[in-house]
Amino acid sequence: MTNYNNNNDNDNDSDHNNSNQQNKPDAIVIGSGLAGLTAALTILDRGGRVFILEKESSLGGNSIKASSGINAYSCPPANNYTAAAAAAAAVAAASNDNDNNENDNEQKTTMTDSLDLFYRDTLESAGSLARPAYIDLLTRHSPDALSWLQTRVGVFWSTDAVAQLGGHSAPRTHRPGGGPVGYALISSLQKALAAYQEPADNSSNRRASANPLDEKGRQIPPSSSSKRGAVTILTHCKVTSLMKNQDGRVVGVEYVVLQPNRSSGNTKDKGTPSDSKADPATDHDDDNNEKTAAAAAAAASSATKQQLYADHVILATGGFAADRSPQSFLAQYRPDLLSWPTTAGAFSTGDGLRLATTATTTTTTGFLEDVNGQAQAQGQAQPLLWDMNQVQIHPTAFVDPAHPTHPHKILAAELLRGVGGILLDRHNGRRFCNELGTRAYIVNQMMKMSSSSSSSSKAVDRVSSNDDSNLPQQSTKKDDQHSATTSGSTPSQSPLPSQSQSPPPTFYLVLSSNAAAHAQTHVDFYTFKGLLTKFEGLTALSQWMQLPQAEVQQSLQTYIQQAALKRDDFGKTLFPGVFVDTNDNNWESQVFYAGIVCPALHYCMGGLAIDTKGRVLAKHKSTTKSSSSTTSHTTNQTNKNDSHTGPLKKTDKDYEGDEAVLVIPGLYAAGEVTGGVHGENRLAGNSLLECTVFGRIIGQEIPIAAAAAARALE
């Protein structure tokens, strides 16, 4: 698919800077990850016109790097899970022959998964910052999200690849067959968007448009369709500000062209893990991106700003985990994490957050509205932020032996632990946690193992699960600190390293050949990249680990014995991919895969506050009292940095000019740029789900202009 960059010729300027209603798109999408592309395609299928602005040369963002899967409590209605497959699974589930069926536990639990169970797992993971209305929305729409991705986008879910990942009570994380989930989603969405592609100069010689779809994802014949969507994609275009009118409504964007280039900006097919070349889901050139970030910023500040008008702007720009500048959100809310590595792309610099928070809404001619559509007052409104100090640290990012101190890490996918990978202390080769616990829990256990803030090349002896003395604490910033969990598999707060924890501790990740076989595509890729190493026999593994073979053997043997009992010392009850029990002590016949991992910044739970329609919310101090003395509006309990700790609630009280939660008209947001959906800890597989669910909600919520709805091919 061709992505068009804007340039400075007269044709493009006259088109993109024109505020004439006939030329205005129905929506501008900033960012091209799963959330942005989902919202765009949904609008297009309804006959709308969309502009997508992406600052990078290719589409996908961090979404294209996703590898573990997407959650749903049931299989999509139209998927390839046939009656025969269901019957076979039922027969297998009734059997206790673990040697012949590695997935027995998974199949048994799959039959018992439910909306209620998924909801409770997500609620528990979110902790004290859980917002039930959003969690209900996320989990309830999960089957529909997967069904849409399958029937409309063309990503088919493999019934043999439903995994149970950390923090989940049942297998519900779905993956497509053949390749990482992120690449499958983004590449398929690009193909769907290509059918709506419109040249950047908006010439009359337009492309052939795809027919819109009905509610079941079926093509509507041309004779029965009057709606024609159209999309224009501009890469290398960095949005510098949001434009608003005197009523406080967002009416468009200002942007600059970073690298004028009329050649195809299509996401380059770098191969898949299966061909052992490179992985488009993980192999972003973050080194080069980081080197050019400063130059790009300087170019953006000096470039000529161009304007693009639309009645609706969708922020889908991702998080801020890669921005370590003094002015960054990370420096403001989590300075203790500035020295930690990240799995996020170098482009993850909080652009959408900055666009929103630097654009104070001022209305002088009309009343701002609350989430219930009630007029409130004139004055100023500032976008509301939720949970900004909640930054998720993923427990397993690979330490590349060739570049051990590189700030950008390739994620050791959650899947590797989901299929049976175990974590070992580098000092004594012992396990120290339930590998299927939540990310926050595992990281807290890792931090308890670290010896000191000055050295983390090896972990120290285990700290008692009841001893909090070695658990690092977050620096007190904005009165937003929280205590961390010290035991158990469920966190009460997200992990909280201190400023002195630099660099993070490192650990061994070890998989049996059985476990590796259930994630072969990933294992082959990581092995090709030098991040995993294949070992023939325990002697070779122990020598690589630089540990006495007897200690390693004892750890593995203990794990095998506890797996047979279906419970270990850390509360683990599921044991996929267990090492082969060698009664004759013939450990040299076994094959192992191992690598070094460390915790790394992975995801920002905090971000812009939105309502359940995806509209960006603001706090407001009025200068004029509403015409109604009593108005229904939304409020939340706040702390000093406006991180709200409760779900949106409708309350009736007199409006007296105090802070109220209002809607910023024309501004929407979805994906990692938003806060409040995941609370203190995001479950693996819920990020892609969030992008799909909220992207679809926004795409369905935004009205389509009459001219766009009636647009037909000439």
XYZ file of C-alpha atoms in Angstrom:
714
model
C 0.000 0.000 0.000
C 1.319 3.403 -0.919
C 1.627 5.960 1.848
C 1.778 9.515 0.625
C 3.807 12.251 2.197
C 2.760 15.833 2.050
C 5.033 18.250 0.240
C 5.162 21.920 -0.496
C 3.803 21.976 -4.004
C 0.821 24.220 -4.674
C -1.632 21.385 -5.316
C -1.020 19.708 -1.973
C -0.981 22.936 -0.041
C -4.246 24.090 -1.486
C -5.885 20.783 -0.718
C -4.605 20.074 2.802
C -4.828 23.652 4.022
C -8.344 24.131 2.679
C -11.027 24.401 5.374
C -13.811 24.127 2.800
C -16.412 21.645 4.089
C -16.393 19.696 0.828
C -12.724 18.831 1.208
C -12.646 18.211 4.956
C -12.208 14.603 6.065
C -14.581 13.222 8.647
C -11.644 12.442 10.908
C -7.913 12.893 11.229
C -6.131 9.968 12.857
C -2.753 10.756 14.432
C -0.740 7.552 14.703
C -0.913 4.286 12.785
C -0.840 1.487 15.331
C -3.704 -0.925 15.860
C -5.966 1.635 17.584
C -5.582 4.249 14.864
C -5.950 1.874 11.930
C -8.952 0.164 13.532
C -10.724 3.481 14.045
C -9.864 4.544 10.499
C -11.133 1.356 8.857
C -14.349 1.469 10.868
C -15.020 5.016 9.677
C -14.162 4.088 6.095
C -16.534 1.132 6.130
C -19.289 3.551 7.087
C -18.538 5.715 4.056
C -16.356 8.296 5.766
C -13.214 10.051 4.657
C -10.080 9.800 6.799
C -6.581 11.257 6.864
C -3.928 9.261 8.734
C -0.818 11.170 9.828
C 2.230 9.154 10.879
C 5.594 10.684 11.821
C 7.554 7.534 10.960
C 8.275 6.182 7.499
C 6.049 3.131 7.959
C 2.875 2.184 9.729
C 2.391 0.018 12.799
C 3.904 1.735 15.836
C 4.468 -0.596 18.755
C 1.464 -2.682 17.718
C 3.450 -4.317 14.949
C 5.922 -5.558 17.570
C 3.294 -7.438 19.584
C 3.914 -11.150 19.737
C 2.051 -12.898 22.552
C -1.544 -12.481 21.359
C -4.898 -10.826 21.984
C -7.417 -11.796 24.651
C -11.018 -12.939 24.358
C -13.032 -15.102 26.701
C -14.539 -17.071 23.807
C -13.610 -17.886 20.261
C -15.036 -15.652 17.522
C -18.373 -16.955 16.214
C -17.102 -17.161 12.645
C -13.638 -18.553 13.290
C -12.161 -21.836 12.201
C -12.959 -23.576 15.474
C -15.128 -26.240 13.878
C -17.456 -28.678 15.544
C -14.982 -31.457 14.820
C -12.196 -29.513 16.539
C -14.434 -28.825 19.522
C -15.296 -32.520 19.797
C -11.647 -33.503 19.574
C -10.767 -30.991 22.282
C -13.509 -32.341 24.527
C -12.190 -35.880 24.115
C -8.647 -34.723 24.846
C -9.799 -32.772 27.898
C -11.429 -35.892 29.298
C -8.148 -37.749 29.033
C -5.295 -37.599 31.543
C -2.655 -38.704 29.047
C -0.285 -35.760 29.463
C 2.449 -37.466 27.514
C 0.310 -37.551 24.394
C -1.297 -34.148 24.822
C 0.778 -31.244 26.050
C -2.268 -28.953 26.068
C -4.595 -30.956 28.337
C -4.726 -28.304 31.048
C -5.206 -25.591 28.484
C -8.118 -27.366 26.788
C -9.831 -28.170 30.075
C -9.675 -24.568 31.195
C -10.713 -23.188 27.809
C -14.067 -24.878 28.210
C -14.674 -23.040 31.490
C -13.549 -19.523 30.569
C -16.249 -16.877 30.739
C -16.915 -13.166 30.649
C -17.116 -13.112 34.424
C -13.757 -14.845 34.822
C -12.056 -12.565 32.316
C -13.607 -9.517 33.976
C -12.447 -10.612 37.437
C -8.895 -11.331 36.251
C -8.640 -7.880 34.672
C -10.234 -6.180 37.675
C -7.846 -7.909 40.068
C -4.842 -7.001 37.950
C -5.894 -3.332 37.854
C -5.857 -3.208 41.651
C -7.052 -0.131 43.505
C -7.072 1.909 40.287
C -9.587 -0.388 38.600
C -12.427 1.363 36.763
C -15.148 -1.274 36.391
C -17.047 0.493 33.589
C -13.987 0.372 31.316
C -13.045 -3.168 32.286
C -16.582 -4.321 31.572
C -16.467 -2.629 28.173
C -13.079 -4.167 27.370
C -13.917 -7.726 28.349
C -17.536 -7.801 27.173
C -16.584 -6.746 23.636
C -13.635 -9.154 23.336
C -15.382 -11.853 21.232
C -16.778 -9.201 18.876
C -13.311 -7.648 18.548
C -11.725 -10.949 17.491
C -14.631 -11.724 15.209
C -14.244 -8.356 13.453
C -10.502 -8.834 13.077
C -11.190 -12.205 11.500
C -14.212 -11.554 9.296
C -13.348 -7.995 8.251
C -9.591 -7.688 8.529
C -8.727 -11.269 7.590
C -6.685 -12.397 10.594
C -7.673 -15.987 11.364
C -7.157 -17.287 14.870
C -5.534 -20.646 15.415
C -7.394 -22.905 17.817
C -4.087 -24.637 18.539
C -2.517 -21.396 19.789
C -4.712 -20.286 22.677
C -2.353 -19.606 25.564
C -2.756 -18.963 29.269
C -0.426 -16.125 30.159
C 0.547 -14.466 33.414
C -2.335 -13.329 35.614
C -4.983 -15.208 33.622
C -7.155 -17.899 35.184
C -7.806 -19.588 31.847
C -6.306 -19.783 28.360
C -7.743 -16.841 26.420
C -4.820 -15.270 24.561
C -5.285 -15.924 20.850
C -2.688 -15.913 18.093
C -2.977 -16.318 14.341
C -1.327 -19.202 12.613
C 2.074 -18.469 11.067
C 3.803 -15.385 12.406
C 3.552 -12.830 15.199
C 0.154 -11.390 15.979
C 1.202 -7.742 15.674
C 2.566 -8.119 12.181
C -0.476 -10.127 11.110
C -2.844 -7.435 12.374
C -1.038 -4.424 10.933
C -0.278 -5.969 7.554
C -3.878 -7.151 7.176
C -5.237 -3.742 8.167
C -2.978 -2.106 5.599
C -4.408 -4.346 2.911
C -7.933 -3.432 3.981
C -7.084 0.283 3.948
C -5.476 0.001 0.510
C -8.895 -0.575 -1.030
C -9.885 2.887 0.173
C -6.612 4.556 -0.782
C -6.891 8.062 -2.159
C -4.012 10.029 -3.734
C -2.610 12.744 -1.492
C -3.379 15.433 -4.065
C -7.078 14.464 -3.994
C -7.254 14.548 -7.767
C -10.430 13.653 -9.622
C -8.763 10.558 -11.070
C -9.406 8.554 -7.921
C -8.749 4.954 -6.993
C -11.288 2.188 -7.128
C -12.956 1.940 -3.738
C -13.870 -1.194 -1.841
C -17.510 -1.801 -1.201
C -18.593 -1.100 2.389
C -19.406 -3.998 4.700
C -22.560 -4.862 6.557
C -22.636 -5.486 10.297
C -21.485 -9.076 9.761
C -18.464 -8.096 7.716
C -19.930 -9.104 4.344
C -19.326 -7.046 1.215
C -22.357 -4.990 0.180
C -22.909 -5.241 -3.593
C -22.332 -1.993 -5.527
C -25.992 -1.818 -6.534
C -27.098 -1.581 -2.900
C -24.367 0.729 -1.667
C -24.147 4.487 -1.842
C -21.342 4.917 0.689
C -17.745 5.201 -0.464
C -14.947 5.678 2.006
C -11.648 7.334 1.139
C -8.353 7.413 3.033
C -5.197 9.460 2.553
C -2.078 8.410 4.461
C 0.709 10.886 5.136
C 3.954 9.486 6.536
C 6.904 11.520 7.845
C 4.322 14.026 9.035
C 4.583 15.145 12.642
C 1.599 16.897 14.170
C 2.755 19.918 16.144
C -0.507 21.269 17.543
C -4.257 20.863 17.674
C -6.354 23.664 16.207
C -9.456 24.835 18.061
C -12.161 27.361 17.350
C -13.593 29.967 19.698
C -16.105 27.461 21.025
C -13.282 25.248 22.244
C -13.854 22.568 19.629
C -10.932 20.769 18.018
C -11.188 21.568 14.304
C -7.957 20.194 12.875
C -4.201 19.947 13.229
C -1.017 21.732 12.326
C 1.791 19.507 11.148
C 5.202 19.566 9.537
C 6.808 17.285 6.976
C 9.943 15.689 8.397
C 11.173 14.008 5.212
C 9.413 14.820 1.952
C 9.303 11.587 0.010
C 6.837 10.559 -2.673
C 8.017 6.977 -2.827
C 6.092 4.206 -1.135
C 6.104 4.401 2.614
C 4.684 0.924 2.938
C 5.680 -1.091 5.969
C 8.646 -2.967 4.623
C 8.277 -6.702 4.687
C 11.318 -7.677 6.675
C 10.332 -11.307 6.805
C 8.923 -13.319 9.672
C 10.560 -15.358 12.402
C 9.736 -18.477 10.432
C 12.170 -17.568 7.681
C 14.899 -16.616 10.212
C 15.643 -13.339 8.484
C 14.129 -10.687 10.684
C 10.984 -10.072 12.619
C 8.806 -7.135 11.625
C 7.142 -7.467 15.004
C 10.327 -6.783 16.937
C 13.107 -5.764 14.598
C 12.562 -2.004 14.486
C 15.692 0.032 13.968
C 15.452 1.801 17.313
C 19.158 2.629 17.250
C 18.786 4.749 14.127
C 15.447 6.113 15.283
C 16.969 7.328 18.527
C 19.928 8.905 16.759
C 17.652 10.857 14.452
C 15.079 11.849 17.075
C 16.868 15.052 18.031
C 17.437 15.976 14.401
C 13.780 15.306 13.611
C 12.674 17.477 16.507
C 14.908 20.299 15.334
C 13.614 19.914 11.787
C 10.029 19.984 13.025
C 10.571 23.202 14.950
C 11.994 24.975 11.902
C 9.784 23.460 9.214
C 6.839 25.260 7.706
C 3.657 24.331 9.499
C 0.760 23.129 7.404
C -2.864 22.836 8.401
C -5.455 20.150 7.955
C -9.068 20.636 9.023
C -11.577 18.060 10.273
C -14.419 18.014 12.747
C -12.905 15.083 14.614
C -9.325 14.276 15.582
C -8.327 10.876 16.979
C -5.153 10.593 19.054
C -3.632 7.131 18.661
C 0.004 8.015 19.277
C 0.980 5.445 21.897
C 2.873 5.891 25.154
C 5.946 7.723 26.415
C 8.282 4.958 27.632
C 11.113 5.851 25.230
C 11.374 9.581 26.019
C 14.085 10.288 28.571
C 14.451 14.005 27.953
C 14.289 16.391 30.941
C 10.869 17.583 29.748
C 9.476 14.080 29.257
C 6.445 12.661 31.009
C 8.722 9.916 32.319
C 10.928 12.538 33.969
C 7.880 14.277 35.387
C 6.037 11.274 36.778
C 8.604 8.445 37.055
C 12.120 9.883 37.244
C 13.242 6.688 38.964
C 12.796 4.857 35.645
C 14.807 7.179 33.403
C 17.853 4.904 33.339
C 15.927 1.704 32.681
C 15.832 0.094 29.222
C 12.596 -0.164 27.266
C 10.977 -2.463 24.758
C 9.052 0.445 23.221
C 10.147 1.915 19.916
C 12.192 5.114 20.006
C 9.164 6.884 18.552
C 7.241 6.362 21.825
C 7.652 9.909 23.097
C 4.188 10.850 24.341
C 3.288 12.996 21.327
C -0.466 12.729 21.756
C -0.293 13.527 25.443
C 1.761 16.617 24.734
C -0.560 17.746 21.960
C -3.557 17.501 24.265
C -2.032 18.924 27.417
C -0.550 21.953 25.670
C -3.851 22.823 24.021
C -5.998 24.393 26.703
C -9.592 24.688 25.532
C -11.090 28.145 25.920
C -14.690 28.885 25.020
C -16.021 32.416 24.790
C -19.138 31.965 22.704
C -20.766 28.830 24.048
C -20.988 26.321 26.864
C -18.750 23.301 27.262
C -20.626 20.025 27.732
C -20.189 17.253 30.255
C -20.198 13.566 29.335
C -23.992 13.508 29.517
C -24.364 16.282 26.934
C -25.384 18.895 29.507
C -24.159 22.476 29.047
C -21.825 23.535 31.824
C -20.050 26.867 31.509
C -17.726 29.159 29.670
C -14.093 29.313 30.626
C -10.989 27.150 30.324
C -10.654 23.374 30.316
C -7.432 21.384 30.572
C -7.244 17.739 29.425
C -7.434 15.356 32.338
C -4.721 12.756 32.974
C -5.248 9.466 34.730
C -2.681 7.188 36.424
C 0.385 8.856 34.932
C 2.784 7.251 37.403
C 1.659 3.768 36.422
C 4.338 2.533 34.017
C 4.427 -1.189 33.416
C 7.746 -2.950 33.621
C 7.838 -6.180 31.655
C 9.829 -8.835 33.514
C 11.487 -10.380 30.483
C 13.329 -8.303 27.925
C 16.292 -10.003 26.276
C 19.792 -8.865 27.117
C 21.671 -9.052 23.830
C 25.125 -10.517 24.573
C 26.543 -8.368 21.774
C 25.032 -5.159 23.189
C 24.190 -5.810 26.844
C 23.764 -2.151 27.822
C 21.687 -1.034 24.840
C 18.690 1.018 26.093
C 16.263 -0.628 23.668
C 15.534 -4.290 24.246
C 13.740 -6.954 22.241
C 10.887 -8.356 24.266
C 11.108 -11.952 25.434
C 7.456 -12.571 24.691
C 5.106 -13.524 27.491
C 4.403 -16.562 25.368
C 7.794 -18.052 26.279
C 6.692 -18.338 29.902
C 3.178 -19.258 28.853
C 4.422 -22.408 27.127
C 6.675 -23.419 30.025
C 9.755 -21.208 30.242
C 11.096 -20.782 33.778
C 13.133 -18.014 35.410
C 16.279 -18.786 37.377
C 18.418 -16.695 39.696
C 21.817 -16.090 38.104
C 23.593 -16.547 41.432
C 22.350 -19.972 42.448
C 20.155 -21.253 39.611
C 17.000 -21.359 41.724
C 13.486 -20.398 40.761
C 12.024 -17.461 42.690
C 8.484 -16.870 41.390
C 5.399 -18.213 39.678
C 6.283 -17.545 36.041
C 2.576 -17.298 35.223
C 1.953 -14.531 37.740
C 1.222 -10.987 36.631
C 4.006 -8.852 35.252
C 3.968 -6.595 38.307
C 4.274 -9.551 40.663
C 7.219 -11.091 38.788
C 9.096 -7.800 38.587
C 8.612 -7.235 42.304
C 10.021 -10.707 42.969
C 12.960 -9.876 40.700
C 13.633 -6.641 42.550
C 13.621 -8.462 45.852
C 16.342 -10.698 44.444
C 18.636 -7.879 43.414
C 21.661 -7.362 45.613
C 21.998 -3.592 45.588
C 21.423 -0.490 43.498
C 25.060 -0.409 42.462
C 25.316 -3.819 40.800
C 22.787 -5.979 39.055
C 24.851 -8.124 36.743
C 23.817 -11.030 38.976
C 20.985 -11.448 41.405
C 21.614 -12.297 45.049
C 20.195 -15.003 47.258
C 16.453 -14.999 47.589
C 14.832 -12.589 50.005
C 12.115 -14.042 52.199
C 8.681 -13.443 50.740
C 7.754 -11.701 53.989
C 10.760 -9.390 54.033
C 10.151 -5.975 52.460
C 13.547 -4.495 53.275
C 15.031 -5.020 49.813
C 11.931 -3.980 47.880
C 12.748 -0.722 46.057
C 10.395 2.188 46.385
C 9.385 4.862 43.917
C 10.548 8.359 44.640
C 7.804 10.553 46.056
C 6.573 12.649 43.150
C 3.288 14.522 42.962
C 2.017 12.600 46.046
C 1.319 9.703 43.690
C 3.506 6.949 45.093
C 2.191 3.559 46.098
C 3.519 0.584 47.988
C 4.443 -2.578 46.120
C 3.294 -6.124 46.623
C 5.693 -8.233 48.637
C 4.220 -11.696 48.210
C 1.724 -13.683 46.207
C 1.046 -13.657 42.491
C -1.259 -10.648 42.401
C 0.080 -7.103 42.853
C -1.528 -4.393 44.877
C 0.417 -1.795 42.894
C 2.666 -1.615 39.854
C 6.394 -2.239 40.442
C 8.206 0.712 41.920
C 11.982 0.771 41.376
C 14.013 3.516 42.966
C 16.401 5.896 41.255
C 19.327 3.850 42.483
C 18.156 0.694 40.699
C 20.327 1.089 37.616
C 20.774 -1.005 35.596
C 18.027 -3.532 36.342
C 18.880 -7.053 37.549
C 19.277 -9.910 35.097
C 18.054 -13.506 35.186
C 18.103 -16.719 33.174
C 15.117 -17.781 31.063
C 15.203 -21.531 30.335
C 12.873 -23.593 28.136
C 12.662 -27.308 27.652
C 12.423 -28.741 24.161
C 8.744 -29.431 24.897
C 8.104 -25.782 25.711
C 10.104 -24.554 22.732
C 8.077 -26.731 20.370
C 4.920 -24.810 21.315
C 6.530 -21.488 20.443
C 8.797 -22.670 17.647
C 8.429 -19.615 15.444
C 9.447 -17.321 18.286
C 12.232 -19.603 19.494
C 13.733 -19.888 16.015
C 13.756 -16.120 15.630
C 15.246 -15.414 19.055
C 17.883 -18.085 18.423
C 18.742 -16.527 15.068
C 19.147 -13.154 16.759
C 21.520 -14.641 19.342
C 19.114 -13.978 22.210
C 18.357 -17.629 22.897
C 20.965 -20.392 22.728
C 20.288 -24.065 22.118
C 22.107 -26.463 24.457
C 22.505 -30.216 24.037
C 22.568 -31.619 27.558
C 22.690 -30.210 31.064
C 26.468 -29.947 31.145
C 26.521 -27.449 28.296
C 23.675 -25.447 29.869
C 25.370 -25.325 33.279
C 28.694 -24.274 31.792
C 27.017 -21.438 29.934
C 25.253 -20.371 33.128
C 28.578 -20.571 35.005
C 26.885 -22.519 37.768
C 27.603 -25.935 39.283
C 25.712 -28.581 37.356
C 24.394 -30.092 40.583
C 22.636 -26.829 41.505
C 20.982 -26.477 38.100
C 19.959 -30.135 38.083
C 18.452 -29.812 41.557
C 16.337 -26.825 40.466
C 15.038 -28.620 37.387
C 14.374 -31.856 39.261
C 12.470 -30.003 41.974
C 10.372 -28.277 39.314
C 9.546 -31.624 37.677
C 8.465 -33.089 41.006
C 6.292 -30.103 41.881
C 4.752 -30.138 38.411
C 3.672 -33.729 39.009
C 1.920 -32.536 42.167
C 0.409 -29.611 40.196
C 1.543 -27.043 42.759
C 4.902 -25.483 43.613
C 6.258 -23.305 46.415
C 5.095 -20.135 44.631
C 1.469 -21.132 44.084
C 1.883 -22.216 40.470
C -0.755 -24.751 39.420
C -0.269 -24.971 35.649
C 2.896 -26.571 34.287
C 3.031 -26.599 30.486
C 6.191 -27.700 28.710
C 7.793 -29.381 31.735
C 11.299 -30.802 31.405
C 11.434 -34.551 30.815
C 11.718 -36.542 34.041
C 14.935 -38.518 33.712
C 14.740 -41.296 36.243
C 18.054 -42.603 34.969
C 19.598 -39.135 35.403
C 20.336 -39.005 31.691
C 20.243 -35.210 31.544
C 22.647 -35.138 28.635
C 19.938 -36.359 26.269
C 17.779 -33.299 26.858
C 17.701 -30.131 24.760
C 17.423 -26.720 26.382
C 16.999 -23.169 25.156
C 18.218 -20.368 27.392
C 18.854 -16.631 27.373
C 19.451 -13.725 29.727
C 16.540 -11.406 30.483
C 15.950 -8.290 32.523
C 12.933 -6.161 33.438
C 12.344 -3.218 31.097
C 9.811 -0.435 30.586
C 7.084 -1.806 28.391
C 3.757 0.002 28.621
C 2.253 3.181 30.047
C -1.030 2.523 31.839
C -1.446 6.253 32.419
C -2.582 8.776 29.852
C -5.489 10.914 28.713
C -8.795 10.389 30.479
C -11.571 9.291 28.132
C -15.198 8.393 28.551
C -16.639 5.100 27.360
C -17.159 6.622 23.904
C -13.466 7.446 23.552
C -13.961 11.199 23.967
C -11.103 13.023 25.705
C -12.098 14.528 29.039
C -11.007 17.750 30.678
C -11.137 19.389 34.065
C -12.784 22.781 34.062
C -13.036 25.831 36.267
C -15.796 28.008 34.986
C -16.086 31.749 34.871
C -19.822 31.684 34.186
C -22.441 29.672 35.984
C -24.591 27.332 33.948
C -28.105 28.417 33.139
C -29.312 25.444 35.139
C -28.643 25.554 38.844
C -28.540 21.775 39.044
C -26.764 19.869 36.317
C -25.906 16.219 35.958
C -22.204 15.869 35.319
C -19.320 13.489 35.790
C -16.948 13.709 38.679
C -14.178 11.592 40.146
C -12.194 11.485 43.307
C -8.878 13.189 42.608
C -5.470 13.501 44.139
C -2.949 16.253 43.669
C -1.882 15.243 40.174
C -5.429 14.624 38.978
C -4.967 10.864 38.699
C -8.513 9.695 39.289
C -8.983 6.528 41.225
C -12.590 5.645 40.523
C -14.807 4.886 37.558
C -16.809 7.615 35.897
C -19.935 8.157 37.938
C -23.013 10.239 37.253
C -23.825 12.512 40.172
C -26.361 15.251 40.669
C -25.211 18.303 42.563
C -25.275 22.055 42.282
C -22.733 23.464 39.861
C -20.868 26.157 41.736
C -17.866 26.864 39.558
C -15.748 24.077 41.027
C -13.861 21.543 38.951
C -16.030 19.409 36.695
C -15.252 16.692 34.169
C -16.163 17.836 30.682
C -15.799 16.593 27.127
C -13.351 18.277 24.748
C -15.513 18.495 21.619
C -14.011 16.925 18.527
C -11.159 15.138 20.324
C -10.965 11.354 20.748
C -8.221 9.005 21.906
C -7.583 5.255 21.928
C -4.792 2.879 22.833
C -1.758 3.512 25.000
C -2.161 7.288 24.824
C -5.148 6.901 27.155
C -5.229 6.088 30.851
C -7.654 4.399 33.181
C -8.407 1.182 31.316
C -5.749 -1.025 32.916
C -5.258 0.539 36.340
C -2.085 -0.514 38.117
C -1.148 -3.421 35.863
C -2.080 -4.439 32.325
C -2.657 -8.103 31.660
C -0.751 -9.574 28.738
C -2.952 -9.596 25.646
C -5.201 -6.757 26.812
C -3.362 -4.010 24.940
C -4.262 -5.259 21.461
C -7.772 -5.865 22.728
C -8.036 -2.316 24.054
C -6.846 -0.897 20.722
C -9.443 -2.912 18.821
C -12.381 -2.348 21.162
C -11.903 1.389 21.646
C -10.789 1.967 18.069
C -14.029 0.377 16.900
C -16.114 2.352 19.401
C -14.639 5.645 18.199
C -14.988 4.645 14.554
C -18.658 3.959 15.108
C -19.222 7.029 17.282
C -17.866 9.684 14.917
C -20.615 11.051 12.655
C -20.101 10.879 8.904
C -20.772 14.102 7.039
C -23.678 13.980 4.601
C -21.404 14.740 1.680
C -19.060 11.926 2.639
C -21.887 9.463 3.231
C -23.267 10.173 -0.238
C -19.876 10.142 -1.951
C -19.853 7.754 -4.905
C -17.282 6.823 -7.495
C -17.298 8.958 -10.589
